[in-house]
XYZ file of C-alpha atoms in Angstrom:
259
model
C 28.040 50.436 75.687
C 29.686 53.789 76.694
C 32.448 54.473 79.131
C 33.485 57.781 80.116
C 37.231 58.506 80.366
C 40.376 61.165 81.022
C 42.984 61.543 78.563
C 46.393 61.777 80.898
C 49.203 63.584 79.141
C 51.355 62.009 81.592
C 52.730 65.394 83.077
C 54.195 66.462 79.202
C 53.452 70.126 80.132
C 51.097 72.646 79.124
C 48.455 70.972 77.247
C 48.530 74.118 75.058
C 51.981 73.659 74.137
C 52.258 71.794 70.163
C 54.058 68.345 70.769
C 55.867 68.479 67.613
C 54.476 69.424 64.025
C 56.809 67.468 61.757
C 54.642 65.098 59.752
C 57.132 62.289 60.790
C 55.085 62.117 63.550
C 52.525 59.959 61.548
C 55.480 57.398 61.762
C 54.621 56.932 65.294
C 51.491 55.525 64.265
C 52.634 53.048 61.536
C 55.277 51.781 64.146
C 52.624 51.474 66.875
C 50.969 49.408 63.906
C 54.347 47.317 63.318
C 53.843 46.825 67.762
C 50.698 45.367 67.245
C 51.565 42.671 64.942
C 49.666 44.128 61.953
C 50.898 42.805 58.601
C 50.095 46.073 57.192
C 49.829 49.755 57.826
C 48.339 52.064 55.205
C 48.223 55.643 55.608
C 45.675 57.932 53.858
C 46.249 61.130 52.747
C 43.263 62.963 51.135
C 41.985 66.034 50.370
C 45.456 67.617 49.786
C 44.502 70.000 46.597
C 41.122 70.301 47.956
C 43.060 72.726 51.193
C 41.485 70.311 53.577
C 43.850 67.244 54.105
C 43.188 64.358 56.303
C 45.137 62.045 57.525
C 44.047 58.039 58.326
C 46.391 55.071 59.276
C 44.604 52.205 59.564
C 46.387 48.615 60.181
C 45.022 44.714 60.851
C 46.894 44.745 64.164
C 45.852 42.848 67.440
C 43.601 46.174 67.982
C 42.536 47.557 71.465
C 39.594 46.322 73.668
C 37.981 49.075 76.458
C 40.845 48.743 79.111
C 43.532 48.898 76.476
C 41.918 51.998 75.455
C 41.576 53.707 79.110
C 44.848 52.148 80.841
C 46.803 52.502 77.695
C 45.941 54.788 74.548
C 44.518 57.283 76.807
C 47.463 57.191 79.197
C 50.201 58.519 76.861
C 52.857 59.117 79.471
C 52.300 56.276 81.159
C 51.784 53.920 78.507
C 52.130 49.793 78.680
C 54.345 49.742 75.910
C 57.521 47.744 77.232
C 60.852 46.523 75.440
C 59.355 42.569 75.410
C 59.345 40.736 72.076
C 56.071 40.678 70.495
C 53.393 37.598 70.012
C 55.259 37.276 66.254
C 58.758 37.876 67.488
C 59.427 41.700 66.571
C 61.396 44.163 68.663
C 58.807 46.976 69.572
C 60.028 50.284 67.806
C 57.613 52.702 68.982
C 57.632 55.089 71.950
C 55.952 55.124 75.254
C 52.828 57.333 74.156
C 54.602 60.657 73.392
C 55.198 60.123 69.994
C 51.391 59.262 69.443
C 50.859 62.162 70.825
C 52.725 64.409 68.883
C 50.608 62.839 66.170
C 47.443 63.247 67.170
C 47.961 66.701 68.438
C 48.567 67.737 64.213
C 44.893 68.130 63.733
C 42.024 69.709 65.853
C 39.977 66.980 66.019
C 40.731 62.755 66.074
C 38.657 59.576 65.434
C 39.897 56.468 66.622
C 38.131 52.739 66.591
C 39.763 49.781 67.435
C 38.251 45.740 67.232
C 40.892 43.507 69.485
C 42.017 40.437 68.472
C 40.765 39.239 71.560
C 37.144 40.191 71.460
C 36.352 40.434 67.744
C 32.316 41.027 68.192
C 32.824 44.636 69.680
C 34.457 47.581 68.006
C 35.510 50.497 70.630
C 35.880 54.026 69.362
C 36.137 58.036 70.873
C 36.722 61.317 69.210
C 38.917 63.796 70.586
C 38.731 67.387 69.860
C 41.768 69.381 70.961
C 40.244 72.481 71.131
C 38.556 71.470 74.315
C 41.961 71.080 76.177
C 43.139 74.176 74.722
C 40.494 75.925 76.947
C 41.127 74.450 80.281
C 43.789 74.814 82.514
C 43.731 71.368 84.034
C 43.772 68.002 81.031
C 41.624 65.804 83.115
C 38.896 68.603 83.390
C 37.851 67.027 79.833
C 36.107 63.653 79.441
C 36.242 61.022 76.640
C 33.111 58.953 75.677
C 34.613 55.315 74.802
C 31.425 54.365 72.405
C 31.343 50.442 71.836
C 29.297 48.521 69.500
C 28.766 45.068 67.872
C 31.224 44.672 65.251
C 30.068 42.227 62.204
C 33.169 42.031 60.384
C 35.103 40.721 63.107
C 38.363 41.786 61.787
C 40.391 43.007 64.685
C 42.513 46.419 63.674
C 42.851 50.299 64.565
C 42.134 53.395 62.300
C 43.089 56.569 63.180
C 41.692 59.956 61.753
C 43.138 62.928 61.867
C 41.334 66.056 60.916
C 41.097 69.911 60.933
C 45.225 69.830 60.806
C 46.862 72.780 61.811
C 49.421 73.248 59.107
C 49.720 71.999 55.851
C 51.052 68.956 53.921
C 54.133 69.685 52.177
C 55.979 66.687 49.322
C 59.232 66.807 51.571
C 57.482 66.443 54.594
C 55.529 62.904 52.774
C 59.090 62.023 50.986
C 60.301 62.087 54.137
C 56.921 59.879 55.993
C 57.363 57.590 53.467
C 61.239 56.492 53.580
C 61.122 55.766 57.274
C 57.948 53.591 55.943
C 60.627 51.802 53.835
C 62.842 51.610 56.404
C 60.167 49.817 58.757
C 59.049 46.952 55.932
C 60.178 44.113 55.550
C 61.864 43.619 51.772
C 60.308 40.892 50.657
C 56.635 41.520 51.313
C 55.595 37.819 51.032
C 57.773 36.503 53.724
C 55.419 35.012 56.416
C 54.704 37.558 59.620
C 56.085 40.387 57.271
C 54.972 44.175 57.999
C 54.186 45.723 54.810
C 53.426 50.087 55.493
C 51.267 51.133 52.720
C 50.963 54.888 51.387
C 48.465 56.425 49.518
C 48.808 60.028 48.181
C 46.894 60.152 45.278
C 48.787 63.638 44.279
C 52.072 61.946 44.954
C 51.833 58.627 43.074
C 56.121 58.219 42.986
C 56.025 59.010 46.390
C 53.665 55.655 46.515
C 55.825 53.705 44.428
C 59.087 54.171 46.366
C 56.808 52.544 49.554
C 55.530 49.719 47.774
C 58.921 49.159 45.489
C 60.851 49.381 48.953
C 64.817 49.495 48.100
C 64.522 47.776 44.283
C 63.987 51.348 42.525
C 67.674 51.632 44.012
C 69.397 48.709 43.091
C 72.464 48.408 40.728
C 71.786 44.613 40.132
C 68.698 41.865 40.512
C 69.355 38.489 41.316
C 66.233 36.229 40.155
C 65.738 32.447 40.414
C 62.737 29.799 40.002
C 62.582 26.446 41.513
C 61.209 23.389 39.247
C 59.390 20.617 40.317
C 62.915 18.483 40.315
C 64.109 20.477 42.868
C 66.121 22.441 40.716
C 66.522 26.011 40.125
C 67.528 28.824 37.637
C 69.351 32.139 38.057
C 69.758 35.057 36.386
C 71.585 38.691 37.326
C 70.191 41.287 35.778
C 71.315 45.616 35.492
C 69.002 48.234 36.689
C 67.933 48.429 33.223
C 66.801 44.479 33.547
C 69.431 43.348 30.820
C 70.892 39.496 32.216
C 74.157 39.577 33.093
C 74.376 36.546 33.919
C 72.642 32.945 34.143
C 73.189 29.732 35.851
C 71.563 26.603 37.359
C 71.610 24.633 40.806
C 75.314 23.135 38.979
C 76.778 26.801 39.483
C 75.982 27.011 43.203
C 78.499 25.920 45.059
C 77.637 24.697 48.332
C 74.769 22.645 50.492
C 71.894 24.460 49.175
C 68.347 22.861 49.668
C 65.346 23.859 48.123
């Protein structure tokens, strides 16, 4: 199946004009990922020492069928986004398009594909290549080919690929990316409906670690316990250094605690 569509900048100006070059605008991307319900959002980074760096963020969210695609991804000014709680209960913390934007516009070309959660057999996907709208005056002079095929995995998600970017990736610009991932995630990562952003940066492995160690790099103290069988539980406070400071049982809580 393919379905031809414009890509409306929602009057944001001269289509030649950069919308923003920091590489926080990736962000945008992992919190339209947290919007979607996805448990996880991992962003790629490859090809850094190689001088030709791309860019994927890829998540297991609820995903994008053909009209969410043409009414919504394409319309970035205009975009359905709203302030309403989503299906798992979280407070939407991405923008109304522009900030996607300003992502997408860091390389020359994107690919996007997309399986929604509510039609899992078909997997919708375009390619966008900036260049084009460089060269004409008027944004909806350009057409997009939405390209749709059967989908065997079934898995619904988005990945997004950014490539040919324009300028490149610098360690305080990805330090930066990935503690507003921290900031995003949910601390404990095996809480139930929890958003876990994952980054990989293969030339930047500490800058991995502080993503998936979230805030306990940072902490002065640890408090541990495990619950028996009997309903009963041990604690221990430990240092940064993981020395125990100090140890108890459920007789040193004070308090209706259940377990």
């Amino acid at each position: 199946m393919v379905r031809a569509g414009v890509f409306d900048t929602g009057n944001t100006g001269d289509v030649g004009i950069e919308i923003g070059r920091d590489y926080l605008a990736v962000f945008e991307l992992v919190k339209n990922a947290f919007d979607a319900d996805a448990s996880f959002a991992r962003v790629t980074m490859e090809g850094l020492d190689a001088g030709d760096p791309v860019i994927t963020v890829s998540d297991d969210g609820d995903g994008m069928d053909i009209n969410d695609i043409d009414d919504g991804w394409l319309v970035l000014g205009n975009s359905r986004k709203t302030h309403e709680i989503t299906r798992l209960g979280r407070i939407p913390a991405g923008s109304k398009g522009l900030g996607r934007l300003a992502a997408l516009r860091m390389g020359h070309k994107v690919k996007m594909s997309s399986v929604s959660r509510k039609d899992k057999k078909n997997q919708h996907s375009l390619s966008i290549d900036w260049d084009y709208y460089d060269q004409e005056d008027i944004v909806d002079d350009v057409v997009l080919t939405i390209n749709s095929r059967i989908n065997e995995e079934q898995i619904p998600g988005t990945e997004i690929k950014i490539l040919e970017l324009r300028e490149n990736i610098h360690r305080a610009d990805i330090k930066k990316l990935a503690r507003e991932m921290v900031l995003l995630a949910d601390p404990f990562s095996d809480v139930r409906n929890s958003f876990n952003p994952v980054l990989v940066a293969p030339e930047f492995e500490d800058l991995e670690k502080l993503v998936q160690n979230r805030y306990f790099d940072d902490a002065d103290y640890y408090l541990e316990t495990e619950l028996s069988n009997n309903d009963g539980c041990s604690l221990l406070v430990k240092d940064w250094l993981g020395n125990v400071l100090f140890s108890g049982s459920m007789n040193d809580l004070k308090g209706p605690y259940k377990t």
